[in-house]
Short mmCIF file of C-alpha atoms in Angstrom, two decimals:
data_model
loop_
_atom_site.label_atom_id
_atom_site.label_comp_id
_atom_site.label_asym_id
_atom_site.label_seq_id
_atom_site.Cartn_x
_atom_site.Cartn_y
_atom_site.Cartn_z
CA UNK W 1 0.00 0.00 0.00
CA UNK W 2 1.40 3.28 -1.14
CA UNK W 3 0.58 5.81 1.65
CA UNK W 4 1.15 9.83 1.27
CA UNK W 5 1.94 11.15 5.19
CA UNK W 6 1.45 14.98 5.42
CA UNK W 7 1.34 17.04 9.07
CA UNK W 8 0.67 20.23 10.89
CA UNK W 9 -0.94 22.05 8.14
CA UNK W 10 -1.70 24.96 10.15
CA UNK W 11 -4.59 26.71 7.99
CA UNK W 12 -5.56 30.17 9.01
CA UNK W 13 -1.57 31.19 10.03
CA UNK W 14 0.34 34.08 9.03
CA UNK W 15 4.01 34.32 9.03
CA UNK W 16 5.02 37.43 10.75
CA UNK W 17 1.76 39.15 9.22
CA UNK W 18 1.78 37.77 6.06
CA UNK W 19 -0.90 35.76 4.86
CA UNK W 20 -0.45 32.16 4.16
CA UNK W 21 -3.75 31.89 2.47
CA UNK W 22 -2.39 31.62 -0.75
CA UNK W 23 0.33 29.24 -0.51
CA UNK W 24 -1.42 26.97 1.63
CA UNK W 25 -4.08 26.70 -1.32
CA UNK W 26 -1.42 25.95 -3.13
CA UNK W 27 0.26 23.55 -1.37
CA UNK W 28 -3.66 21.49 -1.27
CA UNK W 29 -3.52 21.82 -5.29
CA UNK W 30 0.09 19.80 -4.97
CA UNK W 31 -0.52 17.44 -2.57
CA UNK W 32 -3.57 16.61 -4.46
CA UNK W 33 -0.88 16.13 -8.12
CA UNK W 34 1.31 14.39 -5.94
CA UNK W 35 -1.99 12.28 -4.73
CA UNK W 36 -2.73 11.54 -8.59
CA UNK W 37 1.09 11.13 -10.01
CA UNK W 38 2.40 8.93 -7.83
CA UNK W 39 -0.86 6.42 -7.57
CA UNK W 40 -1.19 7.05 -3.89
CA UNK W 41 -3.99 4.49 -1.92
CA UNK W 42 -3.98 6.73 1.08
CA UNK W 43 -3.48 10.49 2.40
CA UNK W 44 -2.72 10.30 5.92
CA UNK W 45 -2.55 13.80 8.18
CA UNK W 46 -1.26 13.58 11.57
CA UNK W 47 -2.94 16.58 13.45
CA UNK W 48 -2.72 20.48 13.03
CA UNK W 49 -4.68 20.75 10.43
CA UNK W 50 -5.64 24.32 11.69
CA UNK W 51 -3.69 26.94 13.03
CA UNK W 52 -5.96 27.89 16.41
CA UNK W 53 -9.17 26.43 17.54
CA UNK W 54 -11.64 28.93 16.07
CA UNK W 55 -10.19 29.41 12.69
CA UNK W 56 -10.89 32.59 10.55
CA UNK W 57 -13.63 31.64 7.88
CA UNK W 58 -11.12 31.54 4.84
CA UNK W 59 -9.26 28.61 6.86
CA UNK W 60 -12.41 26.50 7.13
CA UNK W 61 -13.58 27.73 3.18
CA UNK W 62 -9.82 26.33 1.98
CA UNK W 63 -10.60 23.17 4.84
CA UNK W 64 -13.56 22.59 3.22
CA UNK W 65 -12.16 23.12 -0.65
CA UNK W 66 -9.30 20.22 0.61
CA UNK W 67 -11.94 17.63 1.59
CA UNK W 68 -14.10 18.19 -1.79
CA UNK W 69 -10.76 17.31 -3.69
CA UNK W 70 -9.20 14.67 -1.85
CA UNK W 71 -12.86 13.14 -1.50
CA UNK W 72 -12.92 13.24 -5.51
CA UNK W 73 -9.75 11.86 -5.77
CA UNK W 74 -11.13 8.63 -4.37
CA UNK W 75 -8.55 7.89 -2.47
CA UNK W 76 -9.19 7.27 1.58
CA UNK W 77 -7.91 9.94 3.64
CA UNK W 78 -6.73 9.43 7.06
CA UNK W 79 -6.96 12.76 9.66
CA UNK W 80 -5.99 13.25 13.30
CA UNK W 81 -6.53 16.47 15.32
CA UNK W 82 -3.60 18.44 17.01
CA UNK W 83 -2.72 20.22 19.60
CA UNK W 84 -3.46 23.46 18.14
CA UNK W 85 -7.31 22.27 16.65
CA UNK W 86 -10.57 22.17 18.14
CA UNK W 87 -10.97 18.51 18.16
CA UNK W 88 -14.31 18.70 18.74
CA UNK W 89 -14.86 21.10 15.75
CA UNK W 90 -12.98 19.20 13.64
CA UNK W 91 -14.88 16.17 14.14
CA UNK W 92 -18.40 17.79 13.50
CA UNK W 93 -20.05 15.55 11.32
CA UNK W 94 -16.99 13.12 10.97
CA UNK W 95 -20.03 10.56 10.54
CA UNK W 96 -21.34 11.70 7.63
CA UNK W 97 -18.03 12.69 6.06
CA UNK W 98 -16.73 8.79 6.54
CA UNK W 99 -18.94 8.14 3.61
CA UNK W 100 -17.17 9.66 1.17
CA UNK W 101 -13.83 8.51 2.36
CA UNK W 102 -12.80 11.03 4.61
CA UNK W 103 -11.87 9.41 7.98
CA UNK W 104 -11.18 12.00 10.84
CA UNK W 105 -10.28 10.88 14.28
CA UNK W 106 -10.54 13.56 17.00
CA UNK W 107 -11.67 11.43 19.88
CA UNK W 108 -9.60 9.71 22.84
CA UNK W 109 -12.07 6.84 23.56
CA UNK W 110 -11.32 5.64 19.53
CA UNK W 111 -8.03 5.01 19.43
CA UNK W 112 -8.39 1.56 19.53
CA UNK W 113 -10.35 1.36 16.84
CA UNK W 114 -8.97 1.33 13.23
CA UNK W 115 -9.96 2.83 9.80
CA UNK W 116 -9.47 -0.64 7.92
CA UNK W 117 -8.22 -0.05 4.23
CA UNK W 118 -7.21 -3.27 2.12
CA UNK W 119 -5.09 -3.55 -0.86
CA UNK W 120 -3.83 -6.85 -2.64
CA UNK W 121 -2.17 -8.54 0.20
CA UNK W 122 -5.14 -7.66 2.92
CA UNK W 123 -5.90 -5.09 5.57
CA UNK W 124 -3.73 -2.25 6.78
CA UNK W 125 -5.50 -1.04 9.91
CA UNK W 126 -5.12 3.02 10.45
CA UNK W 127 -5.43 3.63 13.95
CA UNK W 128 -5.80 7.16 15.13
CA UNK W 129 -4.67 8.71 18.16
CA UNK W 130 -5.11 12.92 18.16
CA UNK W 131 -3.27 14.75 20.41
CA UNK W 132 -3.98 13.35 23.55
CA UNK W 133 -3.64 16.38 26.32
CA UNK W 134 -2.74 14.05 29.64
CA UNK W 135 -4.98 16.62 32.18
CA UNK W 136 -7.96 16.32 29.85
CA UNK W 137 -7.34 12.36 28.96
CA UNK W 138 -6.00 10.61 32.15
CA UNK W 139 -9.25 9.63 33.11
CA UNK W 140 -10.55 7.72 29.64
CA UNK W 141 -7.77 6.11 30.15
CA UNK W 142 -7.29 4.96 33.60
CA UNK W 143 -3.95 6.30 34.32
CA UNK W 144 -2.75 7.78 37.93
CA UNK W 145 -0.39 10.38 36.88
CA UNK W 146 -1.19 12.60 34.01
CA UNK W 147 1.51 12.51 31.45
CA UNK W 148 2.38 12.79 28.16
CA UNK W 149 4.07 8.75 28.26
CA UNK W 150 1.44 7.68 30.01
CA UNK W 151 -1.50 8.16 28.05
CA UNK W 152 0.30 7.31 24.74
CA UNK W 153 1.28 3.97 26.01
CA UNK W 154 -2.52 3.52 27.51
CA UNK W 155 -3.60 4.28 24.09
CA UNK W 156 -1.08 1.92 22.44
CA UNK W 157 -1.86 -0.74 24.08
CA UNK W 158 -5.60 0.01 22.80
CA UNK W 159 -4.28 -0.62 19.82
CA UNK W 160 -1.90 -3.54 19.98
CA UNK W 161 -4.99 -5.35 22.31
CA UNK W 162 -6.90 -4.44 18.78
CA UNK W 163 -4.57 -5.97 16.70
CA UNK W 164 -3.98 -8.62 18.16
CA UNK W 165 -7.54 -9.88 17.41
CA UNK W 166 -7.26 -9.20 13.57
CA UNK W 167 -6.19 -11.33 11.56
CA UNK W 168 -2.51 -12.90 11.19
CA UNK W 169 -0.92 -10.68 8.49
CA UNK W 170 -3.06 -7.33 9.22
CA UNK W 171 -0.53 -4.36 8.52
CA UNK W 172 -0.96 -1.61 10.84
CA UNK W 173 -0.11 2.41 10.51
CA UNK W 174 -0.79 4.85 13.59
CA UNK W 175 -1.22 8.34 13.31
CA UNK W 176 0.09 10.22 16.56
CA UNK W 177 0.39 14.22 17.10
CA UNK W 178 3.40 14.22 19.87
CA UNK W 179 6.87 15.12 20.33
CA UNK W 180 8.74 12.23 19.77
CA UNK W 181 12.38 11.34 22.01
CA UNK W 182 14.87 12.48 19.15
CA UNK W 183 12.65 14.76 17.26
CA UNK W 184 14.01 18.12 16.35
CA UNK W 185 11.79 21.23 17.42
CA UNK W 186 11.97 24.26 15.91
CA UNK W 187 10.02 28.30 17.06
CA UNK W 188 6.91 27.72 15.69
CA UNK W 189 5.56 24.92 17.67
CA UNK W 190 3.35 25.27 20.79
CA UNK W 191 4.84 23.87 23.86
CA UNK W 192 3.18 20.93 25.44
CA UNK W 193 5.69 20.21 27.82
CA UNK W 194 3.88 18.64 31.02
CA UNK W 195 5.20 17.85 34.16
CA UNK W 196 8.78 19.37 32.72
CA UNK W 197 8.85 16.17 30.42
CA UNK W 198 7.94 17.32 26.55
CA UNK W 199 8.93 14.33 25.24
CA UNK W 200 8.18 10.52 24.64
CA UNK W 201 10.06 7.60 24.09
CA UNK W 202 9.84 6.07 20.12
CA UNK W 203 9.51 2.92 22.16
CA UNK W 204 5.76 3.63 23.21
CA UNK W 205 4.91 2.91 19.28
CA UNK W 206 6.48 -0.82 19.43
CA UNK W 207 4.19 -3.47 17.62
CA UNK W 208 3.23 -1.39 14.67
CA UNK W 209 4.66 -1.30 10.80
CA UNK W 210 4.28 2.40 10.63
CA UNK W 211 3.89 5.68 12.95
CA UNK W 212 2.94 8.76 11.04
CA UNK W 213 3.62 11.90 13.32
CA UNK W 214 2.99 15.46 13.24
CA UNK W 215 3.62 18.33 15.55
CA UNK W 216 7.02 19.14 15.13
CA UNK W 217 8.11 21.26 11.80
CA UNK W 218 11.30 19.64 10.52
CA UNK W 219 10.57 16.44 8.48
CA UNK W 220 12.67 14.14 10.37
CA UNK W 221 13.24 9.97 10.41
CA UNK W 222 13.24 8.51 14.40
CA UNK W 223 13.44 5.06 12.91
CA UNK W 224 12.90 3.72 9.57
CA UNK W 225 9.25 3.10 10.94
CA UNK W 226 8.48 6.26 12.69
CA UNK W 227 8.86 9.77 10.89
CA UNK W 228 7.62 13.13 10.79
CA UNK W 229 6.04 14.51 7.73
CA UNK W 230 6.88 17.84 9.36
CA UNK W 231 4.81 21.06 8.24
CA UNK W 232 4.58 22.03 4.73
CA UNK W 233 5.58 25.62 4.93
CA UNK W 234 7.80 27.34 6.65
CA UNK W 235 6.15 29.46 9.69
CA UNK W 236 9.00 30.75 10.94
CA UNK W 237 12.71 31.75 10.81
CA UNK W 238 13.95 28.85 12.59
CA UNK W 239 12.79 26.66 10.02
CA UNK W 240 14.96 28.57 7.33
CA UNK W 241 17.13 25.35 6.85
CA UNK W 242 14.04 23.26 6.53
CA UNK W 243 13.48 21.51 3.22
CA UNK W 244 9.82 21.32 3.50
CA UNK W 245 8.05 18.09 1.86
CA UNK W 246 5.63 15.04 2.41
CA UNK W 247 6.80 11.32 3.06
CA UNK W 248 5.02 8.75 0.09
CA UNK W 249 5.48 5.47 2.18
CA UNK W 250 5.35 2.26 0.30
CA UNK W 251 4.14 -0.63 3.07
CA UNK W 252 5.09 -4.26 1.33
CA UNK W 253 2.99 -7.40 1.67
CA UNK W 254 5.37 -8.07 4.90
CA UNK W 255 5.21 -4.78 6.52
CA UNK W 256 8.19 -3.70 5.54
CA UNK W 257 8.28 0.07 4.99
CA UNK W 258 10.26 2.19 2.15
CA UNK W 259 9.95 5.91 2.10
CA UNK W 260 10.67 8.77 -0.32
CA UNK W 261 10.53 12.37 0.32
CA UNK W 262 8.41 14.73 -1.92
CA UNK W 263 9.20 18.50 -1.95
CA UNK W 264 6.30 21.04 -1.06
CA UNK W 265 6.23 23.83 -3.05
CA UNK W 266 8.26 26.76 -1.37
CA UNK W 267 6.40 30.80 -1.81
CA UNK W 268 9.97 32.74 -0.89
CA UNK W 269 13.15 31.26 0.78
CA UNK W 270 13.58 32.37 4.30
CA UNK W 271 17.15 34.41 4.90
CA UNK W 272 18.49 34.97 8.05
CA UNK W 273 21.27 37.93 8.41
CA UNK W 274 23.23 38.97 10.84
CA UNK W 275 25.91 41.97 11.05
CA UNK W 276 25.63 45.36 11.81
CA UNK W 277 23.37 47.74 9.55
CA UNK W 278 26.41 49.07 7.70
CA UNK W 279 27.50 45.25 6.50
CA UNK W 280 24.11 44.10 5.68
CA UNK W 281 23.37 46.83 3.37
CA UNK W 282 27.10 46.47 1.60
CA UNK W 283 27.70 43.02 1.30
CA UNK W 284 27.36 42.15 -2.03
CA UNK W 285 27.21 38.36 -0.81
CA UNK W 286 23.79 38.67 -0.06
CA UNK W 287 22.77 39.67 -2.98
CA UNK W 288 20.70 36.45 -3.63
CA UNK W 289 18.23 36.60 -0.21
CA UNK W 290 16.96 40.28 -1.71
CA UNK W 291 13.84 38.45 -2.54
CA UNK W 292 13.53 36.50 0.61
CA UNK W 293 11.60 37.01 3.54
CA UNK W 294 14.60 38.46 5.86
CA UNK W 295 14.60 38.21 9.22
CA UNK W 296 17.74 40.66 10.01
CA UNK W 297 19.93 40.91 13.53
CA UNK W 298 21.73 44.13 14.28
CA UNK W 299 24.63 43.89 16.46
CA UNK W 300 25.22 47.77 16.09
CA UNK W 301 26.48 48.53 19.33
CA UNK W 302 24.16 51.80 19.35
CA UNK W 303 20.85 51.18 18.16
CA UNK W 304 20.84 53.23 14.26
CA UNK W 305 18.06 55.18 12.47
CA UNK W 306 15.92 54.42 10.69
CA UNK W 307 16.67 50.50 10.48
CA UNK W 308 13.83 48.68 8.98
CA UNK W 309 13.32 51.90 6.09
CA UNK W 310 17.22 51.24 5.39
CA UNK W 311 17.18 47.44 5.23
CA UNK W 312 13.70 47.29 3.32
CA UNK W 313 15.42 49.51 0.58
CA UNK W 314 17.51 46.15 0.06
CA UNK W 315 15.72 43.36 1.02
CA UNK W 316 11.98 44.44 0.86
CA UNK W 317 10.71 41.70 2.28
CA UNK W 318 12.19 42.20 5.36
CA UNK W 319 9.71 40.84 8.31
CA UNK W 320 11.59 40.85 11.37
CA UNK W 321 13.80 42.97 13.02
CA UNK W 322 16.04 42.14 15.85
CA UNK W 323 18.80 44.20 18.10
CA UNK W 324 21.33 42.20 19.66
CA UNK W 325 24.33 44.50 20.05
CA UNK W 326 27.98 42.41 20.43
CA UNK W 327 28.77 42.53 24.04
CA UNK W 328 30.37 40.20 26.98
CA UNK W 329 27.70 38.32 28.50
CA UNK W 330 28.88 39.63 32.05
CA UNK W 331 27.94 43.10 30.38
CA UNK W 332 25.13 44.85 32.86
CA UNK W 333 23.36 45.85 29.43
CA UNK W 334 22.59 42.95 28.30
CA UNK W 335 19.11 42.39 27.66
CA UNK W 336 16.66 40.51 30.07
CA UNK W 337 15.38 38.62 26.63
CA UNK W 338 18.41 37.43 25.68
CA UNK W 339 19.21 36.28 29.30
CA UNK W 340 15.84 34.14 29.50
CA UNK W 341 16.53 32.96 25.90
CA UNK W 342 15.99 28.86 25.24
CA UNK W 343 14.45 28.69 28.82
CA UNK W 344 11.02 27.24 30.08
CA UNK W 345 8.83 28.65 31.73
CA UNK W 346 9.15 25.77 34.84
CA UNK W 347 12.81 27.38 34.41
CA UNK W 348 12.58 31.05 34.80
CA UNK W 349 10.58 30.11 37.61
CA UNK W 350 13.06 27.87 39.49
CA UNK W 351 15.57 31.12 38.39
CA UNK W 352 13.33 33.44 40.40
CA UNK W 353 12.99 31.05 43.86
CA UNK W 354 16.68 30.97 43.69
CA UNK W 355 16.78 35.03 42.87
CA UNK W 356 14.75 35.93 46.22
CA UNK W 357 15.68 33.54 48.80
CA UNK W 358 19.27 32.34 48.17
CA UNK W 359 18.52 29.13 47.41
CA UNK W 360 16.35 26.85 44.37
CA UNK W 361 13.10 24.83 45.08
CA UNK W 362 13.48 21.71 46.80
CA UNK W 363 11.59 18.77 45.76
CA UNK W 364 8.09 19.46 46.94
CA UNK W 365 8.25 23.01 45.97
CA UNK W 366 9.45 21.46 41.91
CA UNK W 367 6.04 19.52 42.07
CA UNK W 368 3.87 22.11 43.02
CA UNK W 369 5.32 24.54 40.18
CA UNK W 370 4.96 21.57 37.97
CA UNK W 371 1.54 21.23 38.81
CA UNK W 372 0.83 24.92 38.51
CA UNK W 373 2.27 25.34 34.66
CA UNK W 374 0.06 21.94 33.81
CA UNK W 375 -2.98 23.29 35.25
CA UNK W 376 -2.87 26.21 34.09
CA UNK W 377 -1.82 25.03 30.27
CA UNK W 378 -4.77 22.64 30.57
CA UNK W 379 -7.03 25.29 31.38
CA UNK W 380 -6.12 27.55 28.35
CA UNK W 381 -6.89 24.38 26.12
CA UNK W 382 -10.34 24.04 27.49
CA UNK W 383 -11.02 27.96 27.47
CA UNK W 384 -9.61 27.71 23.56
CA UNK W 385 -11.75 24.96 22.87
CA UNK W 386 -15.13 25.95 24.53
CA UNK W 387 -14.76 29.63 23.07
#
């Protein structure tokens, strides 16, 4: 079975206040090509198939325009939500939709049971797991500490007890939104660290022929059975090295799994500079990201004029504008963002116990902040969602 894995669409999302619209349609028209030219039997998307819970309109018009063509296509199409959908929105009238091929999985209490496609050696079962937020999920699935592990293994073993009753042969693929031990993470990805632990071990997906994740950006290969598709476009400058694509994934008679990568089209190449004002403006070796989206670092030691008028002059699509000036890191000026750069929030936090009384949290004191960031990350999700 020849199997297209795509991820983390993000409809609706603008990249630094540029619309996406358009190259998100367009990236629906090729996946679609790629759908037709490479005799694909199944589209699978693992989660983030909108940017926010409440989408603008045009998100859900271009959501809606996707469906109509990959439901014409004939092909079966495979969808998970994320952790930045509505999963209850997106499964509105998953039902009816099932009919026409379109299979989307949003709920916890289903992830034991599969989507069952067949080709000409028998069934590949598709199971399903959405982004599985541990505060919201721990009770469906009977675990005593809320963690991101921990209800990804309850839910595998859903599915391996499920397989395990099929019969002998049955190929199996799983669709999981998560961050994956060994994955690479990049700016644009919501944290969903809980209890200070972000990620899982590749081990939790054991048993199956094929593990199609989404959440983070970078398309990346854990094992030769468990990739990410990573996101089709680039949403933001971190992910200016990324070379953005889909994985088609040819599953053999045995279960044995060959991939390829196919490139997503690309609307402008991201460029980031660094230098001071002067440099960036005279180097002639830059000369090729003038037509990129820039995002440009100025390590003037004195803040100049008129930056961003002076830089778009060169590069005019210049997005993002950052002042770092070069200076010792014991320097008194350096800036309280750049000190708190690459640290958590459970971090800072431990920084600032330390900061007022001498000395860091002891162990109790680590489990109550714990606590505190989950709860209150767990209650944003169900404000998003209920909104």
């Amino acid at each position: 079975m020849r199997i297209l894995h795509t991820s983390d669409w993000h409809l609706g999302r603008a990249f630094h206040r540029v619309s996406m619209l358009g190259a998100q349609s367009e990236f629906i028209g090729h996946l679609v090509a790629a759908v037709r030219e490479h005799e694909v039997d199944a589209v699978v998307v693992a989660g983030d198939v909108y940017d926010r819970a409440v989408p603008p309109l045009a998100a859900v018009e271009l959501f809606d325009d996707a469906l109509h063509r990959l439901a014409d296509l004939g092909v079966p199409t495979v969808m998970i939500s994320g952790n930045h959908d509505s999963a209850r929105r997106l499964g509105v009238g998953a039902g009816l939709i099932d009919r026409a091929g379109i299979h989307l999985r949003t709920e916890p209490s289903a992830c034991g049971t599969p989507v069952v496609l067949a080709d000409a050696y028998g069934d590949v079962a598709f199971y399903g797991l959405p982004y599985l937020e541990p505060a919201l999920v721990k009770d469906e699935f009977a675990v005593e500490r809320a963690g991101h592990e921990t209800v990804l293994a309850a839910a595998m073993d859903r599915v391996r007890a499920d397989l395990a009753a099929r019969p002998a042969g049955t190929r199996s693929v799983v669709l999981a939104h998560a961050f994956v031990t060994g994955g690479e993470p990049s700016d644009s990805e919501r944290d969903i660290t809980v209890g200070g632990v972000a990620a899982v071990p590749a081990g939790v997906f054991d048993g199956v022929d094929y593990v199609a994740l989404g959440h983070l950006h970078g398309c990346q290969t854990l094992t030769d059975r468990v990739r990410y598709s990573g996101s089709p476009l680039a949403y933001s400058f971190s992910e200016a090295g990324h070379r953005k694509s889909m994985w088609l994934v040819d599953l053999a008679a045995d279960g044995t799994v060959t991939a390829e990568r196919l490139d997503c089209p690309v609307p402008r190449p991201l460029a980031r500079l660094r230098g001071t004002l002067d440099d960036l403006l005279a180097d002639p070796a830059l000369t090729p990201q003038e037509d990129a989206w820039v995002e440009a670092t100025l390590t003037d030691p004195v803040r100049p004029a008129d930056p961003m008028a002076r830089l778009t002059d060169r590069f005019p699509h210049t997005l993002s504008l950052v002042f770092d000036p070069d200076r010792a890191p014991d320097d008194p000026d350096v800036s309280y963002a750049r000190r708190l750069a690459g640290r958590t929030d459970r971090q800072i936090a431990e920084d600032f116990v330390a900061h007022v009384r001498g000395a860091g949290p002891d162990e109790h004191e680590l489990a109550v902040l714990s606590e505190a960031f989950d709860a209150v990350r767990a209650d944003g999700t169900v404000r998003e969602v209920a909104r």
